XYZ file of C-alpha atoms in Angstrom:
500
model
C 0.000 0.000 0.000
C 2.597 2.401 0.874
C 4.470 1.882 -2.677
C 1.245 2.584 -4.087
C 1.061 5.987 -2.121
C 3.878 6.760 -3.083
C 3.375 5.715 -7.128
C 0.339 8.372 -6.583
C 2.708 10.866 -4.762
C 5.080 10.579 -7.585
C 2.125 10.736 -10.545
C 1.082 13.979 -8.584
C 4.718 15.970 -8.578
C 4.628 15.026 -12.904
C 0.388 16.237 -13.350
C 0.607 19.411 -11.096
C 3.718 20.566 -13.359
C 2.327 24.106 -14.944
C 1.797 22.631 -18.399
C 1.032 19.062 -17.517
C -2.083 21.008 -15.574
C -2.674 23.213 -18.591
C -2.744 20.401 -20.737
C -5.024 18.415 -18.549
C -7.449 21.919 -17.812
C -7.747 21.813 -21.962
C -8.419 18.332 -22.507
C -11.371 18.863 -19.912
C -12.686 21.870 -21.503
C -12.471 21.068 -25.374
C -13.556 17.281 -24.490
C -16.845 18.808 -22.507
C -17.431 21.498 -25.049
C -16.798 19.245 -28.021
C -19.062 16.519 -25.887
C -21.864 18.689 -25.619
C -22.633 19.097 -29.165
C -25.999 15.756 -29.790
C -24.107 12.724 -31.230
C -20.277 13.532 -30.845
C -19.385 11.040 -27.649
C -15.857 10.252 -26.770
C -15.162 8.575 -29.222
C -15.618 10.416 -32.031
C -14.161 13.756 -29.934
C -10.983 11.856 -28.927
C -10.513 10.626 -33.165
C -11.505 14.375 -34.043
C -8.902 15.711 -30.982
C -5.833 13.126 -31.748
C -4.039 15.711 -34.326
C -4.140 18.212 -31.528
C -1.553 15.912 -29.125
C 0.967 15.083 -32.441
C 3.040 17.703 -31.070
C 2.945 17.398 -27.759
C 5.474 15.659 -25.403
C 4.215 12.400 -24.388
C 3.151 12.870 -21.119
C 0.958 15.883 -22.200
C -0.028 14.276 -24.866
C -1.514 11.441 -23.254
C -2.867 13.329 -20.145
C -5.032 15.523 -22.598
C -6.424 13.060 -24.673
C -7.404 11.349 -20.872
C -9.014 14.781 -20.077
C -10.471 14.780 -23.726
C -11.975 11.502 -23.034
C -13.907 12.233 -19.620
C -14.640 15.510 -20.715
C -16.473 13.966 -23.792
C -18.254 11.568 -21.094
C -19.276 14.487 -18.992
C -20.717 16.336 -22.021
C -22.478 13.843 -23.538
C -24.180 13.230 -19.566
C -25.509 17.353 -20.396
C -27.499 16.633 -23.452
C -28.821 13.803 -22.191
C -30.352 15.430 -19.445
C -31.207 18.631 -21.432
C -32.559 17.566 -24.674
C -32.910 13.678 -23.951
C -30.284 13.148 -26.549
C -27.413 11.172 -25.348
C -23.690 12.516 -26.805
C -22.831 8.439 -26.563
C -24.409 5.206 -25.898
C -23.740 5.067 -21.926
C -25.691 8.499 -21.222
C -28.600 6.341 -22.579
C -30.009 5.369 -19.634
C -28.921 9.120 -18.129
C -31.616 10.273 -20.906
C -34.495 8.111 -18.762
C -34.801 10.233 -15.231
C -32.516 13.115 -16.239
C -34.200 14.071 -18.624
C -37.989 13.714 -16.509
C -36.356 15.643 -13.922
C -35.055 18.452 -16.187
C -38.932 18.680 -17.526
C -40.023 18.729 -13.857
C -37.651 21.805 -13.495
C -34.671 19.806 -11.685
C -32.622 20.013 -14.788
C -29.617 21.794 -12.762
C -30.352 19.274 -9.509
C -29.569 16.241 -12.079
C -26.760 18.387 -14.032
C -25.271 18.296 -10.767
C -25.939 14.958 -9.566
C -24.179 13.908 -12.471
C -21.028 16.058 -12.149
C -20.536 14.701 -8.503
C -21.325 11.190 -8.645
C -18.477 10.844 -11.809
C -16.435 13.037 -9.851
C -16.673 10.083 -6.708
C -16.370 7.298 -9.105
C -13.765 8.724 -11.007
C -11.542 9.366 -7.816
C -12.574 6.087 -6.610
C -11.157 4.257 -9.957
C -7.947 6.105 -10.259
C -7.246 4.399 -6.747
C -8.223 1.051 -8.296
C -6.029 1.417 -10.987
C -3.236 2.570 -8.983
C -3.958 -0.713 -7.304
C -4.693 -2.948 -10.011
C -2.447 -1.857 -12.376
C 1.189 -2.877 -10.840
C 0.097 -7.091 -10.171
C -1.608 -6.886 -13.532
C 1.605 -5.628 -14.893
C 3.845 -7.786 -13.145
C 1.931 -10.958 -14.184
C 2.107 -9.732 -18.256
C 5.964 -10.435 -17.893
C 5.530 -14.003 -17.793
C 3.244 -13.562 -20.971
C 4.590 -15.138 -23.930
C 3.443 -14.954 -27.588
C 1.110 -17.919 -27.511
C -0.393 -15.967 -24.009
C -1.214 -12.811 -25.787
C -2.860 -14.570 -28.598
C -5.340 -15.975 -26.468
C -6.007 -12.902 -24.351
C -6.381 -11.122 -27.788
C -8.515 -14.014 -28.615
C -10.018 -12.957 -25.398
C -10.272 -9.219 -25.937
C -12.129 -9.918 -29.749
C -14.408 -12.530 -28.924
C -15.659 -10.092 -26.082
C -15.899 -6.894 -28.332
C -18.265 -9.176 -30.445
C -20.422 -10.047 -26.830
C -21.045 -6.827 -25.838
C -21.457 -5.039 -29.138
C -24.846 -3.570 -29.581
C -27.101 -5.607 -31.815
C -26.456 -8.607 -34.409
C -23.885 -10.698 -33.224
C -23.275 -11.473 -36.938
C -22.671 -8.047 -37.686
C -20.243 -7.872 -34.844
C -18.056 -10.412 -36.567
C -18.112 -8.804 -39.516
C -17.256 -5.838 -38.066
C -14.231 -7.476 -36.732
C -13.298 -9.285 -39.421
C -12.789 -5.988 -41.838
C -10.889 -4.720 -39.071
C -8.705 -7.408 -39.239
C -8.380 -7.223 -43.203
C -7.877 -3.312 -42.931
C -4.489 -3.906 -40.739
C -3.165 -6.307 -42.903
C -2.825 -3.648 -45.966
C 0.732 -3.321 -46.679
C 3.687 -4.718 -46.681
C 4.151 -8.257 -44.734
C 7.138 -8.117 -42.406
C 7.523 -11.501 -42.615
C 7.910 -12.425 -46.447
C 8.467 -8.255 -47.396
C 5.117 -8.938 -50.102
C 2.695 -6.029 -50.270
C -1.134 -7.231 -49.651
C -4.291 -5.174 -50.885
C -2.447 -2.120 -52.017
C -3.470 -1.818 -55.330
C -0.237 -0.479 -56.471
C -0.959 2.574 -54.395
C 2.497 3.942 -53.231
C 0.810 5.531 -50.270
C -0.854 1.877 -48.768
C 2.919 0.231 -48.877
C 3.297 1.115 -45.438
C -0.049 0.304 -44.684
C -3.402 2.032 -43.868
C -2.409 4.957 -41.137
C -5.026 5.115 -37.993
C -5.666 9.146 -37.981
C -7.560 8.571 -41.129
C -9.583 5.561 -40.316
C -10.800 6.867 -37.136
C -11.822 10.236 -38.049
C -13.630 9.123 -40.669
C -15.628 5.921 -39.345
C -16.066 8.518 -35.703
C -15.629 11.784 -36.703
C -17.212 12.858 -40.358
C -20.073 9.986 -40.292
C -21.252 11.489 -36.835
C -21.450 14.649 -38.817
C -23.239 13.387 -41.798
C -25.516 11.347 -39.188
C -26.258 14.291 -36.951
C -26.589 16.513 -40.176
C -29.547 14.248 -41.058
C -31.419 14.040 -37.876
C -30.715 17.863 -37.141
C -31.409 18.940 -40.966
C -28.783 21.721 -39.581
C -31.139 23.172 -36.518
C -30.397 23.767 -33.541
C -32.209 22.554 -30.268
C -34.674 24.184 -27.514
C -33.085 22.954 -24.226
C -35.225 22.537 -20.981
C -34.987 25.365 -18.666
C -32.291 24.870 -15.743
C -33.304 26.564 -12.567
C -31.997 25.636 -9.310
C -28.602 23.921 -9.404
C -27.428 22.334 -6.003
C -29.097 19.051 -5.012
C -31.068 19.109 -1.820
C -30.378 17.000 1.404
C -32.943 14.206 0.301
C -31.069 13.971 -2.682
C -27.861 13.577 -1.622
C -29.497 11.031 0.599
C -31.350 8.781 -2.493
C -28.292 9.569 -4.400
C -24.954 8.544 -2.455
C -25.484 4.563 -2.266
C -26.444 4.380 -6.047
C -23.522 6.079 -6.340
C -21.376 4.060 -4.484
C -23.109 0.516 -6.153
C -22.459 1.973 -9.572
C -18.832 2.700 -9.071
C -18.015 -0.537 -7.862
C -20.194 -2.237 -10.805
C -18.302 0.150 -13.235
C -14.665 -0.429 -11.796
C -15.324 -4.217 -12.118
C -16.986 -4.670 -15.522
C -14.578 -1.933 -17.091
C -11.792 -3.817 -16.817
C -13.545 -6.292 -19.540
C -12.740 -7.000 -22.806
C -15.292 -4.512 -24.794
C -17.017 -3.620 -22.016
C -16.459 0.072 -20.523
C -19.041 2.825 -20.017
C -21.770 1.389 -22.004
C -22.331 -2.064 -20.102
C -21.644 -0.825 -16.708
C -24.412 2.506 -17.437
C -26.624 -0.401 -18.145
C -26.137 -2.499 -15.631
C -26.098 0.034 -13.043
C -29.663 0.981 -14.053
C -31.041 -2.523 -13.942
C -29.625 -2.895 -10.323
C -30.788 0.208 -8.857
C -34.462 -0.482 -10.415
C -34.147 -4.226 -8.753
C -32.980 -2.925 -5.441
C -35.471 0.511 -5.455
C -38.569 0.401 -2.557
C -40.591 1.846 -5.782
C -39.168 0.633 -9.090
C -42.087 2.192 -10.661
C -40.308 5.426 -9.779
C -37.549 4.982 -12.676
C -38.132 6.480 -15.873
C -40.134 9.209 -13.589
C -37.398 11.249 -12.367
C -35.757 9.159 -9.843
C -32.239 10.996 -8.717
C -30.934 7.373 -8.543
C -30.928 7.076 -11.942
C -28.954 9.433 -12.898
C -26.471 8.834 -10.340
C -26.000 5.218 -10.534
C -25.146 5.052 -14.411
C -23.328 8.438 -14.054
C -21.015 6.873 -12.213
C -20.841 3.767 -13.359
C -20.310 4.730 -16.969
C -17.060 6.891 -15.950
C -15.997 4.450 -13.554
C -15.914 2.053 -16.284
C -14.293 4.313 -18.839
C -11.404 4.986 -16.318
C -11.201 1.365 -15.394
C -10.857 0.320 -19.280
C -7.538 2.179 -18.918
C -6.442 -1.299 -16.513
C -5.485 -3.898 -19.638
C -4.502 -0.566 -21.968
C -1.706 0.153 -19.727
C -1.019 -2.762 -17.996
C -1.355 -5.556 -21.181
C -1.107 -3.549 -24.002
C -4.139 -4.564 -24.870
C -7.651 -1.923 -25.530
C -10.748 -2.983 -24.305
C -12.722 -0.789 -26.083
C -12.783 1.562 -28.735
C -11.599 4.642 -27.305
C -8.630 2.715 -25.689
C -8.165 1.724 -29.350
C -7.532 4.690 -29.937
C -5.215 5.302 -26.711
C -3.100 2.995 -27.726
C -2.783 4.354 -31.768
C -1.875 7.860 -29.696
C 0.336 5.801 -27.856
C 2.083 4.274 -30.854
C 2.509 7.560 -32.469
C 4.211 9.143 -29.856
C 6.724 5.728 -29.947
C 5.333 4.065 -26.984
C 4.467 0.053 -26.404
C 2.008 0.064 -24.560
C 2.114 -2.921 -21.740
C 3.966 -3.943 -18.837
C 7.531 -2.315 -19.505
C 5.529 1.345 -19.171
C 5.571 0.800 -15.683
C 9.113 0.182 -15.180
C 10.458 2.155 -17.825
C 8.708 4.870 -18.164
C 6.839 5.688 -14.316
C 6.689 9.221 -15.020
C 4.498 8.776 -17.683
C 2.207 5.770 -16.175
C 1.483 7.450 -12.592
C 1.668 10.849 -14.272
C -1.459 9.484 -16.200
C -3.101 7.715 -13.762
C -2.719 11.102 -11.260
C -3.900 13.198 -13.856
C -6.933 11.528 -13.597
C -7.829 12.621 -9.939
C -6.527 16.601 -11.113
C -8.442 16.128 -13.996
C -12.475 15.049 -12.658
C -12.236 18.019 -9.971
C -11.388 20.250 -12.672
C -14.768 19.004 -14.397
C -16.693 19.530 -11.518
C -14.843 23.296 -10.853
C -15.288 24.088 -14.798
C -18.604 22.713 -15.835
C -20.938 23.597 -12.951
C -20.600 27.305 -13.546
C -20.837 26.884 -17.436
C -24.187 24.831 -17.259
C -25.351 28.239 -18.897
C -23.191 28.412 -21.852
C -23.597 24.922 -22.553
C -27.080 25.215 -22.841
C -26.860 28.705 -25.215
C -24.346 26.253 -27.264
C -27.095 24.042 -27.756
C -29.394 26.319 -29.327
C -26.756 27.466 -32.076
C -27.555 25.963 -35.563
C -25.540 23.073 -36.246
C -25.441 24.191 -39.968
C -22.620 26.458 -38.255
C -20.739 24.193 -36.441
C -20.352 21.451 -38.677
C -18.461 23.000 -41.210
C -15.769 24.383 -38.475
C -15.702 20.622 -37.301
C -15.413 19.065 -40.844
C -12.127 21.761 -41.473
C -10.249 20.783 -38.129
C -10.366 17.571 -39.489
C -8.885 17.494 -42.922
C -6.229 19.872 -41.563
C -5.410 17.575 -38.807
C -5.370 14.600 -41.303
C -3.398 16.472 -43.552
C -0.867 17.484 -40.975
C 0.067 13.664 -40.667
C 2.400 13.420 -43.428
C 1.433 16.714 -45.822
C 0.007 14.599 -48.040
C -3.938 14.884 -49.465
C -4.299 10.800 -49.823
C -4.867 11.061 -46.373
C -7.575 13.557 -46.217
C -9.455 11.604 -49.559
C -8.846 8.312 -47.123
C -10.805 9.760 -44.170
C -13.292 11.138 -46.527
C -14.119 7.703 -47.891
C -14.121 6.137 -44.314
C -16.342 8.977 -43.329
C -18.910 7.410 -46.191
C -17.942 3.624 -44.860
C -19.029 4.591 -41.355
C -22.352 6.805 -42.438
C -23.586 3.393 -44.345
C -22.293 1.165 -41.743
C -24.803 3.225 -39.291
C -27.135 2.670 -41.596
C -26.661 -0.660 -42.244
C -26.987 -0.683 -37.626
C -23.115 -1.988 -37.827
C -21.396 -0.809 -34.943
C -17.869 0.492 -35.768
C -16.226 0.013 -32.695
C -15.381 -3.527 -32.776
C -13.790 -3.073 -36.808
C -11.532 -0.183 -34.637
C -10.430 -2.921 -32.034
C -10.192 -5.362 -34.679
C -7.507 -2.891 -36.917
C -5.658 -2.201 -33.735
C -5.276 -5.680 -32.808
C -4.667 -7.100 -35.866
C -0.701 -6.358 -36.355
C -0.014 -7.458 -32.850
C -2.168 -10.317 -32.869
C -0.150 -11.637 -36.280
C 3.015 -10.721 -35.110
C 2.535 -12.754 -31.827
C 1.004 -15.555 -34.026
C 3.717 -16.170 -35.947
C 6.391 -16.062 -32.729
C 4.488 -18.616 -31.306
C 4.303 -20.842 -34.424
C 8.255 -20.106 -34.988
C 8.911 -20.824 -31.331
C 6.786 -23.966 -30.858
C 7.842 -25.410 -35.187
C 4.488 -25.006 -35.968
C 2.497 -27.084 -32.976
C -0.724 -25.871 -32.016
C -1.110 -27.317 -29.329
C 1.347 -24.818 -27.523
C -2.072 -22.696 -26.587
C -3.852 -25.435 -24.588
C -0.376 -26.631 -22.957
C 0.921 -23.776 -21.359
C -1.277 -22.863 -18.414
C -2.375 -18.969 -18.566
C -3.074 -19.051 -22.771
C -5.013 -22.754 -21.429
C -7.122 -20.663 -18.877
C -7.909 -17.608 -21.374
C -8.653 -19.856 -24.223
C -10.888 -21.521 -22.113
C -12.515 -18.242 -21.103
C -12.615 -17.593 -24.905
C -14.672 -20.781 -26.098
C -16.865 -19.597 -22.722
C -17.934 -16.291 -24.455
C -18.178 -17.967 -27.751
C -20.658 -20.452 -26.511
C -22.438 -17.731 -24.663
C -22.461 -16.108 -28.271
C -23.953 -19.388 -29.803
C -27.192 -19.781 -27.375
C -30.260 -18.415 -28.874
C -31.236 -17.568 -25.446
C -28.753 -15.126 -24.314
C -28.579 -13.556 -28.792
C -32.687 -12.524 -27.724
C -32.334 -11.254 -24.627
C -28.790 -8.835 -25.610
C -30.229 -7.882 -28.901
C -33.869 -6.870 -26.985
C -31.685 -5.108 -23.784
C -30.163 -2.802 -26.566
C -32.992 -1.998 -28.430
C -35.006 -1.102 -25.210
């Protein structure tokens, strides 16, 4: 415990440094503002926001696109209560009593309810990761090749569980992603696959581009759409701070949802989404008056408040630890990561503690700054509401192609993430999610690379994944979720639970 305090002590000295805390106060604010506008969540503000960090130092880098991230979850958390339109799946069930209780006049009572309970969970996760993080770490370095394959295996298999909708569409989605990250050249044989004799794919098909267009530019066109370019009429927000009584109904949901959120982050494709979710169902099954929820109940809002951001925090567990994204917006982590010239995994923690505690720290400096900055601005973001998105898009579509652009000066780049921005727009169409083809193009280079060490090391036996005993236990966990896949049963009930 006391190496632990002092880990924290030591993340503290590196996030309190003058531009580490500027860098952390403008992730907050441009991931809030940017998370305010309907249909932009975190993940589409932290692909729109990754050009912004290519110049930073790495620390900085990676502590703004943190405060990016939970600033995008906070935002989204306003709409929903405003307008009942949530800025990302997990502020879905925020949408249910926030929005009832903004009708009935208590918009700034659940505005605020909201702010605190993800400041509590998020200070209550950092902890957990600070705790967490070094055993996790400590047991990657007996991983071997034939171990990460399985808890890739692992990490896949679960994207496709807890994707919304058709599980069949979830492996498809996977498989493209797959496909995508094999474009270019083969470091094994030095043959060039699926690039068309286009000069530019030889070194294969660059992340900035994919992810602002499936995220960034088909949220636009989407939003565009639905909008027709109008802004919206927000509910009025009168009295701010939450009575006595509420703190009272609130505080235990709070509590239960952080610990749900902490737990189920930490799995593979899980995150904000299934622990919001979750935290809801539990709070109506343990409520005196279920009947209540859906009415304006304060628990509500606080139990999948923080739930959702404890499990986005907790997500960041297998990133740093394993190397390994357990959603999409770690995905996306990890591509910052990458750019910067940083493997993620267990030799961060060793090698590099300024920047893994400096993180993790950041995190605690970074949810009181939400609190501090967003409370007072519950005004502004409600004037920014009303302002005709036929105005902001075209600001947002420009930030874009110049940050694409800035990659490597060439236009390829910007025609790339114009024709993923199309891909994405019909993939939303066609109710595909894109999140699990993002894990699935992340995951793919390591997961071949490690595939082909283990065939090299073991001359080709297969058998080297059941005999060793952790890539046994996770491929075991692996055919679990698959079966749990296969049953008709459980395909029902998760496509129905997403629908509702």
């Amino acid at each position: 415990m006391m190496d632990v305090l002092a880990n924290l002590w030591l993340g503290l000295g590196v996030s309190v440094e003058p531009m580490n805390l500027v860098y952390c106060f403008l992730g907050a604010l441009i991931g809030t503002l940017i998370g305010v506008l309907p249909g932009l969540g975190p993940t589409a503000t932290v692909a729109l926001l990754l050009p912004i960090t290519f110049y930073l130092p790495p620390v900085g880098a990676l502590i703004m696109l943190a405060g990016i991230f939970y600033g995008a979850q906070y935002g989204g958390s306003t709409t929903a209560i405003l307008v009942k339109l949530p800025g990302e799946s997990s502020s879905v069930m925020t949408c249910l009593d926030g929005n009832a209780m903004a009708r009935q006049g208590r918009g700034g009572v659940a505005l605020a309810t909201a702010a605190l309970s993800s400041l509590f969970a998020g200070c209550a996760t950092t902890l957990v990761i600070a705790l967490a993080g070094p055993p996790l770490a400590g047991m990657a370095l007996a991983f071997g090749p034939s171990e990460y394959v399985a808890l890739m295996l692992v990490g896949l298999i679960g994207a496709v569980t807890l994707a919304h909708g058709s599980v069949v569409k979830a492996v498809a989605m996977i498989l493209v992603g797959l496909l995508l990250s094999m474009v270019g050249t083969d470091v094994n044989s030095g043959q060039m696959r699926f690039t068309f004799d286009i000069p530019q794919l030889y070194d294969g098909l660059d992340f900035v581009p994919l992810a602002m267009g499936l995220f960034g530019l088909a949220d636009i066109i989407i939003n565009l759409e639905e909008t027709e370019g109008r802004g919206i009429d927000p509910s009025p927000v009168h009295r701010l701070w939450p009575s006595l009584q509420d703190f009272k109904d609130a505080w235990p949901a709070a509590v239960r949802g952080t610990a749900l959120g902490a737990l189920l982050g930490i799995l593979p494709g899980g995150g904000a989404t299934l622990s919001a979710f979750s935290s809801y169902a539990l709070e109506k099954k343990v409520a005196r008056d279920p009947s209540a929820f859906g009415k304006g109940a304060i628990q509500g809002v606080a139990g999948p408040e923080a739930a959702n951001n404890a499990g986005a925090q907790a997500s960041f567990i297998p990133m740093l630890s394993l190397g390994i994204p357990s959603n999409a917006v770690m995905a996306l982590m990890v591509g910052a990561m990458m750019i910067h010239g940083i493997t993620p995994g267990p030799q961060i923690m060793t090698k590099q503690p300024d920047l893994f505690w400096g993180m993790i720290a950041s995190m605690l400096v970074g949810n009181v700054m939400l609190v501090v900055l967003n409370l007072p601005l519950i005004g502004l973001w409600v004037r920014l509401l009303r302002v005709p998105y036929a105005y902001l898009f075209p600001a947002i579509l420009v930030f874009c192609c110049i940050g694409t652009y800035s990659l490597k000066n060439d236009v390829f780049d910007v025609l790339l993430m114009a024709g993923f921005g199309v891909f994405g727009y019909v993939l939303k169409k066609l109710e595909c999610e894109p999140a699990p083809l993002l894990l699935g193009f992340v995951l793919g280079p390591l997961l071949e690379e490690n595939l082909s060490r283990a065939m090299l090391l073991s001359q080709g036996d297969l058998t080297v994944f059941v005999t060793r005993p952790i890539s046994a236990g996770l491929m075991a966990v692996a055919v679990g979720l698959l079966a749990l896949i296969l049953l008709p049963a459980f395909r029902r009930q998760r496509e129905v639970a997403f629908k509702e």
